[in-house]
Coordinates of C-alpha atoms and ligand atoms in Angstrom, one line a residue:
X27 CA 0.0 0.0 0.0
X28 CA 2.8 2.5 0.9
X29 CA 4.6 1.7 -2.4
X30 CA 1.3 2.2 -4.3
X31 CA 0.8 5.6 -2.7
X32 CA 4.4 6.8 -3.2
X33 CA 4.3 5.5 -6.8
X34 CA 1.1 7.6 -7.4
X35 CA 2.6 10.8 -6.1
X36 CA 5.8 10.3 -8.2
X37 CA 4.0 9.8 -11.5
X38 CA 4.2 12.4 -14.2
X39 CA 0.6 13.3 -13.4
X40 CA 0.6 12.7 -9.6
X41 CA -2.5 10.9 -8.3
X42 CA -4.0 9.3 -5.2
X43 CA -6.6 6.4 -5.4
X44 CA -10.1 7.6 -4.2
X45 CA -10.2 4.5 -1.9
X46 CA -7.9 6.6 0.4
X47 CA -10.8 9.1 1.0
X48 CA -12.5 6.6 3.3
X49 CA -10.7 6.6 6.6
X50 CA -12.9 7.1 9.7
X51 CA -13.4 10.8 9.2
X52 CA -13.5 10.5 5.4
X53 CA -16.5 8.1 5.6
X54 CA -18.3 10.5 8.0
X55 CA -17.5 13.4 5.6
X56 CA -19.0 11.5 2.7
X57 CA -22.1 10.8 4.7
X58 CA -22.4 14.5 5.3
X59 CA -22.0 15.1 1.5
X60 CA -25.1 12.9 1.0
X61 CA -27.1 15.4 2.9
X62 CA -26.2 18.4 0.8
X63 CA -28.8 20.1 -1.4
X64 CA -26.3 20.2 -4.3
X65 CA -25.4 16.5 -4.0
X66 CA -28.6 15.0 -5.6
X67 CA -27.3 11.4 -6.4
X68 CA -28.1 9.8 -3.0
X69 CA -31.6 11.2 -2.5
X70 CA -32.6 10.7 -6.1
X71 CA -31.5 7.0 -6.0
X72 CA -33.4 6.6 -2.8
X73 CA -36.5 8.0 -4.5
X74 CA -36.2 5.5 -7.3
X75 CA -35.7 2.6 -4.9
X76 CA -38.7 3.6 -2.8
X77 CA -40.9 4.2 -6.0
X78 CA -39.9 1.0 -7.9
X79 CA -38.8 -1.3 -5.0
X80 CA -41.7 -3.8 -5.6
X81 CA -41.1 -3.9 -9.3
X82 CA -37.4 -4.6 -8.7
X83 CA -38.1 -7.3 -6.2
X84 CA -40.5 -8.9 -8.7
X85 CA -37.8 -8.9 -11.4
X86 CA -35.0 -10.1 -9.0
X87 CA -37.2 -12.9 -7.5
X88 CA -35.8 -15.0 -4.6
X89 CA -32.6 -13.7 -3.1
X90 CA -30.3 -16.3 -1.4
X91 CA -27.2 -14.1 -0.8
X92 CA -27.2 -10.3 -1.0
X93 CA -23.6 -9.0 -1.6
X94 CA -23.3 -5.3 -0.8
X95 CA -20.4 -3.7 -2.6
X96 CA -18.9 -0.6 -0.9
X97 CA -21.5 -1.1 1.9
X98 CA -20.3 1.7 4.1
X99 CA -22.9 2.1 6.9
X100 CA -25.0 -0.7 5.4
X101 CA -28.0 1.7 5.3
X102 CA -28.8 1.2 1.6
X103 CA -28.3 -2.5 1.7
X104 CA -30.4 -3.1 4.7
X105 CA -33.2 -1.1 3.1
X106 CA -33.6 -4.0 0.7
X107 CA -34.0 -6.7 3.4
X108 CA -37.8 -6.5 3.5
X109 CA -38.3 -6.6 -0.2
X110 CA -35.6 -9.1 -1.2
X111 CA -35.6 -11.1 2.0
X112 CA -32.1 -12.5 1.7
X113 CA -31.0 -15.5 3.8
X114 CA -27.5 -14.1 4.0
X115 CA -26.1 -10.6 3.8
X116 CA -22.4 -10.1 2.9
X117 CA -21.2 -6.5 3.4
X118 CA -18.0 -5.7 1.5
X119 CA -15.9 -2.5 1.9
X120 CA -12.5 -1.0 2.3
X121 CA -12.9 0.5 5.7
X122 CA -13.5 -2.5 8.0
X123 CA -14.0 -0.6 11.2
X124 CA -16.9 1.4 10.0
X125 CA -18.4 -1.8 8.4
X126 CA -18.3 -3.9 11.6
X127 CA -19.9 -1.3 13.7
X128 CA -22.8 -1.1 11.2
X129 CA -23.2 -4.9 10.9
X130 CA -23.2 -5.3 14.7
X131 CA -26.3 -3.2 15.2
X132 CA -28.1 -4.6 12.0
X133 CA -27.7 -8.2 13.3
X134 CA -29.7 -7.3 16.4
X135 CA -32.5 -5.9 14.2
X136 CA -32.5 -8.8 11.7
X137 CA -31.5 -12.0 13.7
X138 CA -33.0 -14.2 10.9
X139 CA -30.4 -13.0 8.4
X140 CA -26.9 -14.4 8.5
X141 CA -24.5 -11.4 8.3
X142 CA -20.8 -11.0 7.6
X143 CA -18.5 -8.1 7.1
X144 CA -15.7 -8.6 4.5
X145 CA -12.8 -6.3 3.5
X146 CA -12.7 -6.1 -0.2
X147 CA -10.8 -4.0 -2.9
X148 CA -12.9 -3.9 -6.0
X149 CA -9.8 -3.3 -8.0
X150 CA -9.0 -7.0 -7.5
X151 CA -10.8 -10.1 -8.7
X152 CA -13.6 -11.1 -6.3
X153 CA -14.1 -14.9 -5.5
X154 CA -16.6 -16.5 -3.1
X155 CA -15.6 -20.2 -2.9
X156 CA -18.1 -20.6 0.1
X157 CA -21.1 -19.4 -2.0
X158 CA -20.8 -21.6 -5.0
X159 CA -24.2 -22.8 -6.3
X160 CA -26.1 -20.1 -4.3
X161 CA -28.2 -17.4 -6.0
X162 CA -26.1 -14.2 -5.5
X163 CA -27.6 -10.7 -5.9
X164 CA -24.8 -8.1 -6.0
X165 CA -25.8 -4.6 -4.9
X166 CA -23.7 -1.6 -6.0
X167 CA -25.6 1.7 -5.3
X168 CA -24.7 5.3 -5.3
X169 CA -22.9 5.5 -8.6
X170 CA -19.7 4.2 -7.0
X171 CA -19.2 2.5 -10.3
X172 CA -18.3 6.0 -11.5
X173 CA -14.9 5.7 -9.9
X174 CA -13.9 3.1 -12.4
X175 CA -13.1 4.1 -16.0
X176 CA -15.5 2.3 -18.5
X177 CA -13.0 -0.5 -19.2
X178 CA -12.5 -1.3 -15.6
X179 CA -16.2 -1.1 -15.0
X180 CA -16.5 -3.8 -17.8
X181 CA -13.9 -5.9 -16.0
X182 CA -15.9 -5.7 -12.7
X183 CA -19.1 -6.6 -14.5
X184 CA -17.5 -9.6 -16.1
X185 CA -16.2 -10.7 -12.7
X186 CA -19.8 -10.5 -11.3
X187 CA -21.3 -12.4 -14.3
X188 CA -18.6 -15.2 -13.8
X189 CA -19.2 -15.4 -10.0
X190 CA -23.0 -15.6 -10.6
X191 CA -22.7 -18.7 -12.8
X192 CA -26.0 -17.9 -14.4
X193 CA -27.8 -17.7 -11.1
X194 CA -28.3 -14.1 -9.8
X195 CA -27.4 -10.6 -11.0
X196 CA -26.5 -7.0 -10.2
X197 CA -28.6 -4.3 -8.9
X198 CA -26.7 -1.0 -9.5
X199 CA -27.1 2.8 -9.3
X200 CA -25.5 5.1 -11.7
X201 CA -25.4 8.9 -12.1
X202 CA -26.5 10.1 -15.6
X203 CA -25.0 12.8 -17.9
X204 CA -26.8 16.1 -17.4
X205 CA -26.4 19.9 -17.4
X206 CA -22.8 20.7 -16.5
X207 CA -23.9 23.3 -13.9
X208 CA -25.8 20.7 -12.0
X209 CA -22.9 18.3 -12.1
X210 CA -20.3 20.9 -11.2
X211 CA -22.4 22.2 -8.2
X212 CA -22.6 18.7 -6.8
X213 CA -18.8 18.5 -6.4
X214 CA -18.3 22.1 -5.4
X215 CA -20.9 22.7 -2.7
X216 CA -21.1 26.1 -1.0
X217 CA -20.5 24.7 2.5
X218 CA -17.2 23.2 1.4
X219 CA -17.9 19.7 2.6
X220 CA -16.6 18.2 -0.6
X221 CA -13.4 20.3 -0.2
X222 CA -12.9 18.9 3.2
X223 CA -13.5 15.4 2.0
X224 CA -11.0 15.9 -0.8
X225 CA -8.4 17.5 1.4
X226 CA -8.8 14.9 4.2
X227 CA -7.0 12.4 1.9
X228 CA -3.8 14.3 2.6
X229 CA -4.2 13.9 6.4
X230 CA -4.9 10.2 5.7
X231 CA -1.7 10.0 3.8
X232 CA 0.3 11.9 6.4
X233 CA -0.8 9.1 8.8
X234 CA -0.3 6.2 6.4
X235 CA 3.0 7.1 4.8
X236 CA 4.3 9.9 7.0
X237 CA 4.2 12.6 4.3
X238 CA 4.2 16.1 5.5
X239 CA 1.3 17.6 3.4
X240 CA 0.3 21.0 4.7
X241 CA -3.4 21.6 4.0
X242 CA -2.9 25.3 3.9
X243 CA -1.0 24.9 0.7
X244 CA -3.5 22.9 -1.3
X245 CA -6.9 23.7 -2.6
X246 CA -10.0 21.8 -3.9
X247 CA -10.4 21.7 -7.7
X248 CA -13.3 19.8 -9.3
X249 CA -14.4 20.1 -12.9
X250 CA -16.6 18.3 -15.5
X251 CA -14.6 16.9 -18.4
X252 CA -17.3 16.8 -21.1
X253 CA -15.2 14.8 -23.6
X254 CA -14.7 11.9 -21.1
X255 CA -18.1 12.5 -19.5
X256 CA -16.6 12.5 -15.9
X257 CA -16.1 14.8 -13.0
X258 CA -12.5 15.0 -12.2
X259 CA -11.4 16.0 -8.7
X260 CA -7.9 17.3 -7.9
X261 CA -6.0 19.0 -5.2
X262 CA -4.1 22.1 -6.5
X263 CA -0.8 23.4 -5.0
X264 CA -1.2 27.0 -4.0
X265 CA 2.6 27.6 -4.1
X266 CA 5.9 26.1 -5.1
X267 CA 6.6 23.5 -2.4
X268 CA 8.3 20.2 -1.4
X269 CA 6.4 17.3 0.2
X270 CA 8.6 14.9 2.0
X271 CA 8.3 11.3 3.4
X272 CA 10.8 8.9 5.0
X273 CA 13.2 8.1 2.1
X274 CA 11.7 10.5 -0.4
X275 CA 10.3 13.9 -1.5
X276 CA 8.6 15.6 -4.4
X277 CA 8.6 19.2 -5.6
X278 CA 5.2 20.7 -6.6
X279 CA 5.1 24.0 -8.5
X280 CA 2.3 26.5 -7.8
X281 CA -0.8 25.3 -9.7
X282 CA 0.4 21.7 -9.8
X283 CA -2.3 19.1 -9.5
X284 CA -2.7 15.9 -7.7
X285 CA -5.7 13.8 -9.1
X286 CA -7.8 12.3 -6.5
X287 CA -11.0 11.0 -8.2
X288 CA -12.8 10.5 -11.4
X289 CA -16.6 10.1 -11.3
X290 CA -17.9 8.9 -14.7
X291 CA -21.4 9.8 -15.8
X292 CA -23.3 7.7 -18.3
X293 CA -26.3 7.9 -20.7
X294 CA -28.8 5.0 -20.2
X295 CA -27.9 3.6 -23.6
X296 CA -24.2 3.6 -22.9
X297 CA -24.6 2.1 -19.4
X298 CA -27.0 -0.7 -20.5
X299 CA -24.7 -1.6 -23.4
X300 CA -21.8 -1.9 -21.0
X301 CA -23.8 -4.3 -18.9
X302 CA -24.8 -6.5 -21.9
X303 CA -21.3 -6.3 -23.2
X304 CA -20.1 -7.9 -20.0
X305 CA -22.4 -10.9 -20.4
X306 CA -25.5 -10.0 -18.5
X307 CA -28.5 -11.5 -20.2
X308 CA -31.3 -9.0 -19.4
X309 CA -31.3 -5.4 -18.1
X310 CA -34.2 -3.6 -16.5
X311 CA -33.8 0.1 -15.7
X312 CA -35.7 2.7 -13.6
X313 CA -35.1 6.5 -13.5
X314 CA -36.4 9.5 -11.8
X315 CA -38.7 12.0 -13.7
X316 CA -35.8 14.3 -14.3
X317 CA -33.6 11.4 -15.6
X318 CA -30.9 12.5 -13.2
X319 CA -30.1 9.0 -11.9
X320 CA -30.7 5.4 -13.0
X321 CA -31.1 2.1 -11.1
X322 CA -30.7 -1.1 -13.2
X323 CA -31.0 -4.8 -12.6
X324 CA -28.9 -6.9 -14.8
X325 CA -29.5 -10.7 -14.6
X326 CA -26.6 -13.0 -15.2
Ligands
AVJ694 C1 -19.1 7.6 -3.7 C2 -17.9 7.7 -5.7 C3 -20.2 7.8 -5.8 O1 -18.3 10.2 -7.1 O2 -20.2 11.1 -6.5 C4 -18.8 12.6 -3.7 C5 -17.8 10.3 -4.1 N1 -16.8 12.5 -4.5 N2 -18.4 13.8 -3.8 C6 -19.2 10.4 -6.2 C7 -17.8 11.7 -4.1 C8 -17.1 13.8 -4.2 C9 -19.1 9.8 -4.9 N3 -19.1 8.2 -5.0

C-alpha cells in the first residue's frame, strides 16, 4: 500500500486512489455530503428505490445471498431486506472498522439473516468459494461505479457475471450525464464539505506514509470533463513546495495538480450496453422523472 501511494505521487501526473478518501473521518464526511442540497445522487437514487422497490423485487425474485459492494454504513443494503428477504447478507468494503460497527447493530434488528463483514478491494478479482451454487444478488448503489473508468467497470461486471454462474445478478445505481452546472455544483458545494472530503485524503496519507502535506498549501479543484463524461477531482498546489516522506520527497510547482477521483457519468444507452457487453443477459432500468439517476437490474 505504501509503495502504491508513493508511486502515485511520483507519477508524471501525480494521483492518489479515491479509496484513500474513506478513513474514519472521510467516511463521515462522505455521509455529510449525501445530505447536501447540491449533491442530488443519494436522495434521487433513494426515491427511485422507494418508488420501484416492488417492481425490482419482482424482477429479481428469490434472493439467497445479498452481496453489498462498498456497503459503508449498510444503510442502503439493509433497506432491501424487507423486499428481497435474503437468507444471507455479505457487506464488503475498504474500511473494515466502519463496516463492523454497522453490521453489529443490524444483526440485532434482523436476527434471521446471517450477516458477515468482509474487507474487499474492488480493483482486485472477487471470488466467493463458500457461495458456489447459491443465487447471488450483487448490490452496488450510489454511482460508486463512476470511480472506475469504463474499461475497468466492464472488468468488474464480467467478474460478477462469472461469480453468478447464471444464477443471480447485479442491482446497480449510476449517475446520468446532465447539465454541467448541476454536475459541477454537486462537487463544489457552497458549504465546502466536498473540499474537506477531498483535502482529508492528505491527512490520511500523512498518517499512512508519514508525508508532511500542509493543507494550507492545497486547494480543492473539481471540474466536469465533457469529452470523457466525468467529474475530475484534484488538489491544486497553491505555491511552489516540497512534500517529504521517509526516504523520499517531491517538488510541486504552484498550480500543480494531484488527481484524487474520477466520477464517470453515463447515458442510459451507454450504461445498458456496457452491462450487456459484460455478459449480462437481461437489463431492466428505472429512472427519476428528471432522468438524473438510473437504477438497473442486470441478470446473469
Ligand atoms: C461515492 C464515488 C459515488 O463520485 O459522487 C462525492 C464520491 N466524491 N463527492 C461520487 C464523491 C465527491 C461519490 N461516489
